[in-house]
Amino acid sequence: MEAVEKLGYRPNPNARALMTGRSGLVGFWMCLQYSRYRSQVLDRMRGLLGQTELAMAVTDIDEEYHWDHSFNRSLRVPVEGIIAFDASDSIQALGQVYDRLAPNTPFVSMGIYWSNAKSYVGVDLRAGADEAMDHLLSTGRRRIAYVVPFNSSLVEEGVRVEAYREKMAAAGFAIDTILTHGVTSAEVGVDLAARLAESPAPDALLCMNDDLALASSVALTKLGVHVGSDIAIVGFDGIQETEDCPCPITTVKQPIDEMCALALRFLKSQMEDPLRPLQQQILKPSLIIRDSSKG
Amino acid sequence: MEAVEKLGYRPNPNARALMTGRSGLVGFWMCLQYSRYRSQVLDRMRGLLGQTELAMAVTDIDEEYHWDHSFNRSLRVPVEGIIAFDASDSIQALGQVYDRLAPNTPFVSMGIYWSNAKSYVGVDLRAGADEAMDHLLSTGRRRIAYVVPFNSSLVEEGVRVEAYREKMAAAGFAIDTILTHGVTSAEVGVDLAARLAESPAPDALLCMNDDLALASSVALTKLGVHVGSDIAIVGFDGIQETEDCPCPITTVKQPIDEMCALALRFLKSQMEDPLRPLQQQILKPSLIIRDSSKG
DNA sequence: TTGTACGCGTTATCAG
DNA sequence: CTGATAACGCGTACAA
């Protein structure tokens, strides 16, 4: 111990990890595509892991690159367990690919995609989307438009557009999709202004996420349209900013804290007991009704 | 290779790391305290590393826990290099502690704190704070208040309050600090309303960061105070949201992209050549003047 | 081209 | 309880 102190000796983490099989690392897989929601989830998980002895290794799993590349890089980092967050195609490919690649590494997926072959903490965003549509329809909105960036996969796929189309069809109203060429209020403003110039103008916007809802709200206000009375806005995800803005925005709030805490709990229990059976739970998002859709 | 395919063999990352000395991991040290700026920096670094073969291991270095605990946990993860972001006390302690603990691990600090004993990409926020104060004073503001959460270390320390006090003293105006009990617009609103009830009311707010500036802007608007004409607001950090909001906010913008890219470049070059001499560079923030302080 | 032995630095085990 | 030694799994160098 004197020698340790005198020579400034430090254990080699790699050798220790090789011997013990424990690296102290949890892999966090997410896609590179930025959104404030994803950023908040990342930060939340960072906070939770900050209270433990574990550290977080963040890697991205993106379809942009080849699967092999993404997976290989992700699997090259010595993790004791993996949490995959909103890994869309990842999850689909996972059943086929993952078991070959890291069959013994504890794995939990988290978010709106899941596979029954794996442990997960799912969020039933479809239920939330249905609720949001019911809310808009029951408060008298008829010309509801779905707002989404033109290059998003959510234009045609996903629970949001599915709920939108089915609810509109059931109510007998026409579909109206507004494609934006960006998510800033300036960009969204251009597209909304163009759409509002046509008639009939929409009386409600179902925005693909809160970033877009916030941008739309700011853009509409600048266009002289009164959010909440002239037009309703609903977003998805429930980020803090929707509450803390001039006109609080109705949103389908994902249970960030509970989702993260539960996913980490599942993962830790699997890390302690690798033979533990799958743990699967679905959480419900909650529709938070605020001024943007009350009027 | 057939056997590899057939048996689903995967190299053991720990053994590989032990042998090669390379884990493919870059340690990212930051404090747990959340701000949107920190979150955006984290996300930016995630994006940069996502384009490389490296992954990011995020650990927090916080004073809340004992130094030993934080350092030990951080150093237990097998990283090839370390980027320390806005590590305040860390940096000060680093000169004394770090060399004992990980003398051979490439290290670059990034942000508004640095130590001449290490490589760094610094941001001269004092210059930005001075510029912000000059801007407010030169546009006729005299009753400038400094807004900061009551429990922040920035109440008394740091370049913001230093610039504020010196510039106010030089101009012959009185100091006025508004302590908030939170950073949401609701919380900030209570404290601002209380202060505005007293006279003389401030004609400008120098907010400790953009989160607070945004919250103040929303809160003041709700109080019926017209931001930009009745009162000016200036924030720090330059997060995207300051531009994309009803009344765009003047801010001291930190060069996030350049800072992250440069820090990573420094680190990679040190990882390739451990004998490389220290690399040190100071970046200047830029004052972005917007509507919140024009009127 | 194919195979074998050694070393990386630690932890764990077993004999003294 | 202390001290020597095996083993973790991969990369590499050297021999066949």
Short mmCIF file of N, CA and C in Angstrom, two decimals, chain A residues 137-248:
data_model
loop_
_atom_site.label_atom_id
_atom_site.label_comp_id
_atom_site.label_asym_id
_atom_site.label_seq_id
_atom_site.Cartn_x
_atom_site.Cartn_y
_atom_site.Cartn_z
N LEU A 137 -61.13 15.89 -31.64
CA LEU A 137 -62.42 15.69 -32.29
C LEU A 137 -63.57 16.04 -31.34
N SER A 138 -63.43 15.66 -30.08
CA SER A 138 -64.52 15.88 -29.14
C SER A 138 -64.67 17.36 -28.79
N THR A 139 -63.61 18.14 -29.03
CA THR A 139 -63.74 19.58 -28.76
C THR A 139 -64.08 20.33 -30.04
N GLY A 140 -64.54 19.58 -31.05
CA GLY A 140 -65.13 20.24 -32.21
C GLY A 140 -64.21 20.49 -33.38
N ARG A 141 -62.97 20.06 -33.28
CA ARG A 141 -62.09 20.26 -34.44
C ARG A 141 -62.42 19.27 -35.54
N ARG A 142 -62.40 19.79 -36.76
CA ARG A 142 -62.79 18.96 -37.90
C ARG A 142 -61.73 18.95 -38.99
N ARG A 143 -61.02 20.05 -39.11
CA ARG A 143 -59.99 20.14 -40.15
C ARG A 143 -58.62 20.01 -39.49
N ILE A 144 -58.39 18.81 -38.99
CA ILE A 144 -57.14 18.55 -38.28
C ILE A 144 -56.05 18.16 -39.29
N ALA A 145 -54.91 18.83 -39.20
CA ALA A 145 -53.80 18.49 -40.09
C ALA A 145 -52.70 17.80 -39.30
N TYR A 146 -52.04 16.88 -39.96
CA TYR A 146 -50.90 16.20 -39.36
C TYR A 146 -49.62 16.87 -39.86
N VAL A 147 -48.82 17.36 -38.94
CA VAL A 147 -47.61 18.12 -39.30
C VAL A 147 -46.37 17.28 -39.03
N VAL A 148 -45.52 17.17 -40.04
CA VAL A 148 -44.37 16.28 -39.92
C VAL A 148 -43.30 16.73 -40.92
N PRO A 149 -42.02 16.65 -40.55
CA PRO A 149 -40.97 17.00 -41.51
C PRO A 149 -41.01 16.07 -42.73
N PHE A 150 -40.78 16.63 -43.89
CA PHE A 150 -40.96 15.87 -45.14
C PHE A 150 -40.06 14.64 -45.21
N ASN A 151 -38.90 14.73 -44.55
CA ASN A 151 -37.93 13.63 -44.68
C ASN A 151 -37.99 12.65 -43.50
N SER A 152 -39.04 12.75 -42.71
CA SER A 152 -39.14 11.85 -41.56
C SER A 152 -39.82 10.55 -41.98
N SER A 153 -39.40 9.48 -41.33
CA SER A 153 -40.05 8.20 -41.60
C SER A 153 -41.48 8.20 -41.06
N LEU A 154 -41.77 9.18 -40.19
CA LEU A 154 -43.10 9.23 -39.57
C LEU A 154 -44.17 9.81 -40.49
N VAL A 155 -43.77 10.24 -41.69
CA VAL A 155 -44.75 10.75 -42.64
C VAL A 155 -45.77 9.67 -42.98
N GLU A 156 -45.26 8.48 -43.20
CA GLU A 156 -46.14 7.38 -43.63
C GLU A 156 -46.27 6.28 -42.59
N GLU A 157 -45.28 6.18 -41.70
CA GLU A 157 -45.26 5.07 -40.77
C GLU A 157 -45.46 5.55 -39.33
N GLY A 158 -45.74 4.60 -38.48
CA GLY A 158 -45.75 4.90 -37.05
C GLY A 158 -47.14 5.14 -36.51
N VAL A 159 -47.24 5.06 -35.20
CA VAL A 159 -48.53 5.11 -34.55
C VAL A 159 -49.21 6.46 -34.69
N ARG A 160 -48.43 7.52 -34.85
CA ARG A 160 -49.05 8.84 -34.91
C ARG A 160 -49.92 8.96 -36.16
N VAL A 161 -49.32 8.65 -37.29
CA VAL A 161 -50.07 8.80 -38.54
C VAL A 161 -51.17 7.75 -38.64
N GLU A 162 -50.93 6.60 -38.06
CA GLU A 162 -51.96 5.56 -38.07
C GLU A 162 -53.19 6.01 -37.27
N ALA A 163 -52.94 6.50 -36.07
CA ALA A 163 -54.05 6.98 -35.25
C ALA A 163 -54.76 8.13 -35.96
N TYR A 164 -53.97 9.02 -36.50
CA TYR A 164 -54.54 10.18 -37.20
C TYR A 164 -55.48 9.74 -38.32
N ARG A 165 -54.98 8.86 -39.17
CA ARG A 165 -55.78 8.46 -40.33
C ARG A 165 -57.03 7.71 -39.92
N GLU A 166 -56.87 6.80 -38.98
CA GLU A 166 -58.03 5.99 -38.60
C GLU A 166 -59.10 6.82 -37.91
N LYS A 167 -58.67 7.71 -37.03
CA LYS A 167 -59.64 8.53 -36.32
C LYS A 167 -60.33 9.50 -37.27
N MET A 168 -59.57 10.06 -38.21
CA MET A 168 -60.17 10.98 -39.16
C MET A 168 -61.16 10.25 -40.06
N ALA A 169 -60.75 9.06 -40.49
CA ALA A 169 -61.64 8.26 -41.34
C ALA A 169 -62.91 7.90 -40.60
N ALA A 170 -62.76 7.50 -39.34
CA ALA A 170 -63.92 7.11 -38.54
C ALA A 170 -64.88 8.28 -38.35
N ALA A 171 -64.30 9.49 -38.25
CA ALA A 171 -65.14 10.67 -38.05
C ALA A 171 -65.68 11.22 -39.36
N GLY A 172 -65.14 10.68 -40.45
CA GLY A 172 -65.62 11.13 -41.75
C GLY A 172 -64.98 12.41 -42.24
N PHE A 173 -63.81 12.76 -41.69
CA PHE A 173 -63.12 13.98 -42.11
C PHE A 173 -61.96 13.65 -43.04
N ALA A 174 -61.54 14.66 -43.79
CA ALA A 174 -60.50 14.42 -44.78
C ALA A 174 -59.10 14.55 -44.18
N ILE A 175 -58.21 13.74 -44.71
CA ILE A 175 -56.79 13.76 -44.32
C ILE A 175 -56.13 15.02 -44.86
N ASP A 176 -55.21 15.58 -44.05
CA ASP A 176 -54.48 16.78 -44.48
C ASP A 176 -53.09 16.74 -43.85
N THR A 177 -52.11 16.48 -44.66
CA THR A 177 -50.74 16.39 -44.13
C THR A 177 -49.94 17.61 -44.53
N ILE A 178 -49.32 18.25 -43.54
CA ILE A 178 -48.46 19.39 -43.82
C ILE A 178 -47.01 18.95 -43.63
N LEU A 179 -46.28 18.95 -44.74
CA LEU A 179 -44.87 18.56 -44.66
C LEU A 179 -44.02 19.81 -44.45
N THR A 180 -43.16 19.78 -43.45
CA THR A 180 -42.28 20.92 -43.21
C THR A 180 -40.87 20.57 -43.70
N HIS A 181 -40.16 21.61 -44.03
CA HIS A 181 -38.78 21.34 -44.49
C HIS A 181 -37.77 21.57 -43.37
N GLY A 182 -38.21 21.58 -42.16
CA GLY A 182 -37.30 21.72 -41.03
C GLY A 182 -38.09 21.74 -39.74
N VAL A 183 -37.41 21.97 -38.62
CA VAL A 183 -38.12 22.00 -37.34
C VAL A 183 -37.97 23.32 -36.60
N THR A 184 -37.25 24.28 -37.16
CA THR A 184 -37.18 25.57 -36.51
C THR A 184 -38.45 26.36 -36.83
N SER A 185 -38.74 27.37 -36.01
CA SER A 185 -39.99 28.09 -36.22
C SER A 185 -39.96 28.84 -37.55
N ALA A 186 -38.77 29.30 -37.96
CA ALA A 186 -38.66 30.00 -39.24
C ALA A 186 -39.03 29.07 -40.39
N GLU A 187 -38.48 27.87 -40.36
CA GLU A 187 -38.75 26.91 -41.42
C GLU A 187 -40.21 26.47 -41.42
N VAL A 188 -40.67 26.13 -40.21
CA VAL A 188 -42.06 25.68 -40.09
C VAL A 188 -43.01 26.81 -40.50
N GLY A 189 -42.64 28.04 -40.16
CA GLY A 189 -43.49 29.18 -40.47
C GLY A 189 -43.78 29.30 -41.95
N VAL A 190 -42.77 29.09 -42.75
CA VAL A 190 -42.94 29.18 -44.20
C VAL A 190 -43.98 28.17 -44.69
N ASP A 191 -43.85 26.95 -44.20
CA ASP A 191 -44.75 25.90 -44.67
C ASP A 191 -46.17 26.10 -44.15
N LEU A 192 -46.27 26.56 -42.90
CA LEU A 192 -47.61 26.80 -42.34
C LEU A 192 -48.29 27.97 -43.05
N ALA A 193 -47.51 29.02 -43.32
CA ALA A 193 -48.09 30.18 -44.02
C ALA A 193 -48.63 29.77 -45.38
N ALA A 194 -47.87 28.94 -46.07
CA ALA A 194 -48.31 28.48 -47.39
C ALA A 194 -49.62 27.70 -47.28
N ARG A 195 -49.68 26.85 -46.26
CA ARG A 195 -50.88 26.05 -46.09
C ARG A 195 -52.08 26.91 -45.68
N LEU A 196 -51.86 27.90 -44.81
CA LEU A 196 -52.95 28.74 -44.33
C LEU A 196 -53.50 29.63 -45.44
N ALA A 197 -52.68 29.86 -46.46
CA ALA A 197 -53.14 30.69 -47.57
C ALA A 197 -54.21 29.97 -48.38
N GLU A 198 -54.17 28.64 -48.32
CA GLU A 198 -55.21 27.87 -49.01
C GLU A 198 -56.43 27.77 -48.09
N SER A 199 -57.55 27.48 -48.67
CA SER A 199 -58.70 27.22 -47.81
C SER A 199 -59.29 25.87 -48.18
N PRO A 200 -59.92 25.17 -47.27
CA PRO A 200 -60.14 25.63 -45.90
C PRO A 200 -58.87 25.45 -45.06
N ALA A 201 -58.62 26.41 -44.20
CA ALA A 201 -57.47 26.32 -43.30
C ALA A 201 -57.76 25.31 -42.20
N PRO A 202 -56.72 24.63 -41.73
CA PRO A 202 -56.92 23.68 -40.63
C PRO A 202 -57.32 24.40 -39.35
N ASP A 203 -58.08 23.70 -38.50
CA ASP A 203 -58.42 24.27 -37.20
C ASP A 203 -57.67 23.58 -36.07
N ALA A 204 -56.80 22.65 -36.45
CA ALA A 204 -55.98 21.98 -35.44
C ALA A 204 -54.77 21.34 -36.10
N LEU A 205 -53.68 21.29 -35.36
CA LEU A 205 -52.46 20.66 -35.85
C LEU A 205 -52.06 19.53 -34.90
N LEU A 206 -51.91 18.36 -35.47
CA LEU A 206 -51.34 17.25 -34.71
C LEU A 206 -49.88 17.15 -35.12
N CYS A 207 -49.01 17.63 -34.26
CA CYS A 207 -47.59 17.70 -34.62
C CYS A 207 -46.87 16.43 -34.20
N MET A 208 -45.97 16.02 -35.03
CA MET A 208 -45.28 14.75 -34.86
C MET A 208 -44.43 14.69 -33.59
N ASN A 209 -43.95 15.84 -33.12
CA ASN A 209 -43.35 15.87 -31.77
C ASN A 209 -43.41 17.28 -31.20
N ASP A 210 -42.94 17.41 -29.98
CA ASP A 210 -43.06 18.70 -29.29
C ASP A 210 -42.18 19.78 -29.91
N ASP A 211 -41.03 19.38 -30.42
CA ASP A 211 -40.17 20.36 -31.08
C ASP A 211 -40.95 21.05 -32.18
N LEU A 212 -41.62 20.24 -32.95
CA LEU A 212 -42.40 20.77 -34.07
C LEU A 212 -43.61 21.57 -33.56
N ALA A 213 -44.21 21.09 -32.49
CA ALA A 213 -45.37 21.80 -31.93
C ALA A 213 -44.96 23.17 -31.41
N LEU A 214 -43.84 23.23 -30.72
CA LEU A 214 -43.35 24.51 -30.21
C LEU A 214 -43.01 25.45 -31.36
N ALA A 215 -42.33 24.92 -32.36
CA ALA A 215 -41.97 25.74 -33.51
C ALA A 215 -43.23 26.24 -34.21
N SER A 216 -44.22 25.38 -34.33
CA SER A 216 -45.47 25.78 -34.98
C SER A 216 -46.17 26.87 -34.18
N SER A 217 -46.16 26.72 -32.87
CA SER A 217 -46.81 27.69 -32.01
C SER A 217 -46.19 29.07 -32.18
N VAL A 218 -44.86 29.12 -32.15
CA VAL A 218 -44.16 30.39 -32.32
C VAL A 218 -44.43 30.96 -33.71
N ALA A 219 -44.36 30.09 -34.71
CA ALA A 219 -44.54 30.55 -36.09
C ALA A 219 -45.94 31.10 -36.30
N LEU A 220 -46.94 30.41 -35.76
CA LEU A 220 -48.32 30.86 -35.94
C LEU A 220 -48.55 32.19 -35.25
N THR A 221 -48.01 32.32 -34.05
CA THR A 221 -48.15 33.58 -33.33
C THR A 221 -47.58 34.73 -34.15
N LYS A 222 -46.43 34.49 -34.77
CA LYS A 222 -45.82 35.53 -35.59
C LYS A 222 -46.65 35.82 -36.84
N LEU A 223 -47.39 34.81 -37.29
CA LEU A 223 -48.25 35.00 -38.46
C LEU A 223 -49.57 35.67 -38.07
N GLY A 224 -49.74 35.94 -36.78
CA GLY A 224 -50.96 36.59 -36.34
C GLY A 224 -52.10 35.63 -36.05
N VAL A 225 -51.79 34.35 -36.06
CA VAL A 225 -52.82 33.36 -35.76
C VAL A 225 -52.77 33.08 -34.27
N HIS A 226 -53.93 33.07 -33.64
CA HIS A 226 -53.98 32.91 -32.19
C HIS A 226 -54.07 31.44 -31.82
N VAL A 227 -52.98 30.92 -31.26
CA VAL A 227 -52.94 29.50 -30.91
C VAL A 227 -53.85 29.26 -29.71
N GLY A 228 -54.69 28.28 -29.83
CA GLY A 228 -55.61 27.96 -28.74
C GLY A 228 -57.03 28.33 -29.09
N SER A 229 -57.19 29.44 -29.81
CA SER A 229 -58.54 29.81 -30.22
C SER A 229 -58.71 29.65 -31.74
N ASP A 230 -57.86 30.33 -32.52
CA ASP A 230 -57.95 30.17 -33.98
C ASP A 230 -57.61 28.75 -34.39
N ILE A 231 -56.63 28.20 -33.71
CA ILE A 231 -56.14 26.88 -34.10
C ILE A 231 -55.61 26.15 -32.87
N ALA A 232 -55.86 24.87 -32.84
CA ALA A 232 -55.35 24.06 -31.72
C ALA A 232 -54.05 23.39 -32.12
N ILE A 233 -53.20 23.15 -31.12
CA ILE A 233 -51.94 22.44 -31.38
C ILE A 233 -51.77 21.33 -30.35
N VAL A 234 -51.39 20.18 -30.86
CA VAL A 234 -51.06 19.07 -29.97
C VAL A 234 -49.71 18.50 -30.40
N GLY A 235 -48.87 18.22 -29.45
CA GLY A 235 -47.57 17.64 -29.74
C GLY A 235 -47.40 16.27 -29.11
N PHE A 236 -46.24 15.69 -29.32
CA PHE A 236 -45.91 14.40 -28.71
C PHE A 236 -44.60 14.50 -27.95
N ASP A 237 -44.57 13.84 -26.84
CA ASP A 237 -43.39 13.54 -26.04
C ASP A 237 -43.45 14.13 -24.63
N GLY A 238 -44.01 15.35 -24.49
CA GLY A 238 -44.13 15.89 -23.14
C GLY A 238 -42.86 16.46 -22.58
N ILE A 239 -42.07 17.11 -23.41
CA ILE A 239 -40.85 17.74 -22.89
C ILE A 239 -41.21 18.95 -22.05
N GLN A 240 -40.30 19.32 -21.18
CA GLN A 240 -40.53 20.40 -20.22
C GLN A 240 -40.97 21.69 -20.90
N GLU A 241 -40.36 21.99 -22.05
CA GLU A 241 -40.59 23.27 -22.72
C GLU A 241 -42.05 23.49 -23.10
N THR A 242 -42.84 22.43 -23.26
CA THR A 242 -44.23 22.62 -23.66
C THR A 242 -45.04 23.28 -22.55
N GLU A 243 -44.57 23.11 -21.33
CA GLU A 243 -45.27 23.73 -20.21
C GLU A 243 -44.77 25.15 -19.98
N ASP A 244 -43.50 25.32 -20.26
CA ASP A 244 -42.81 26.54 -19.89
C ASP A 244 -42.66 27.44 -21.11
N CYS A 245 -43.78 27.78 -21.73
CA CYS A 245 -43.73 28.64 -22.90
C CYS A 245 -44.97 29.53 -22.90
N PRO A 246 -45.00 30.56 -23.74
CA PRO A 246 -46.07 31.57 -23.66
C PRO A 246 -47.46 30.95 -23.68
N CYS A 247 -47.69 30.06 -24.63
CA CYS A 247 -48.98 29.35 -24.66
C CYS A 247 -48.71 27.88 -24.43
N PRO A 248 -48.89 27.41 -23.21
CA PRO A 248 -48.60 26.01 -22.89
C PRO A 248 -49.27 25.05 -23.86
#
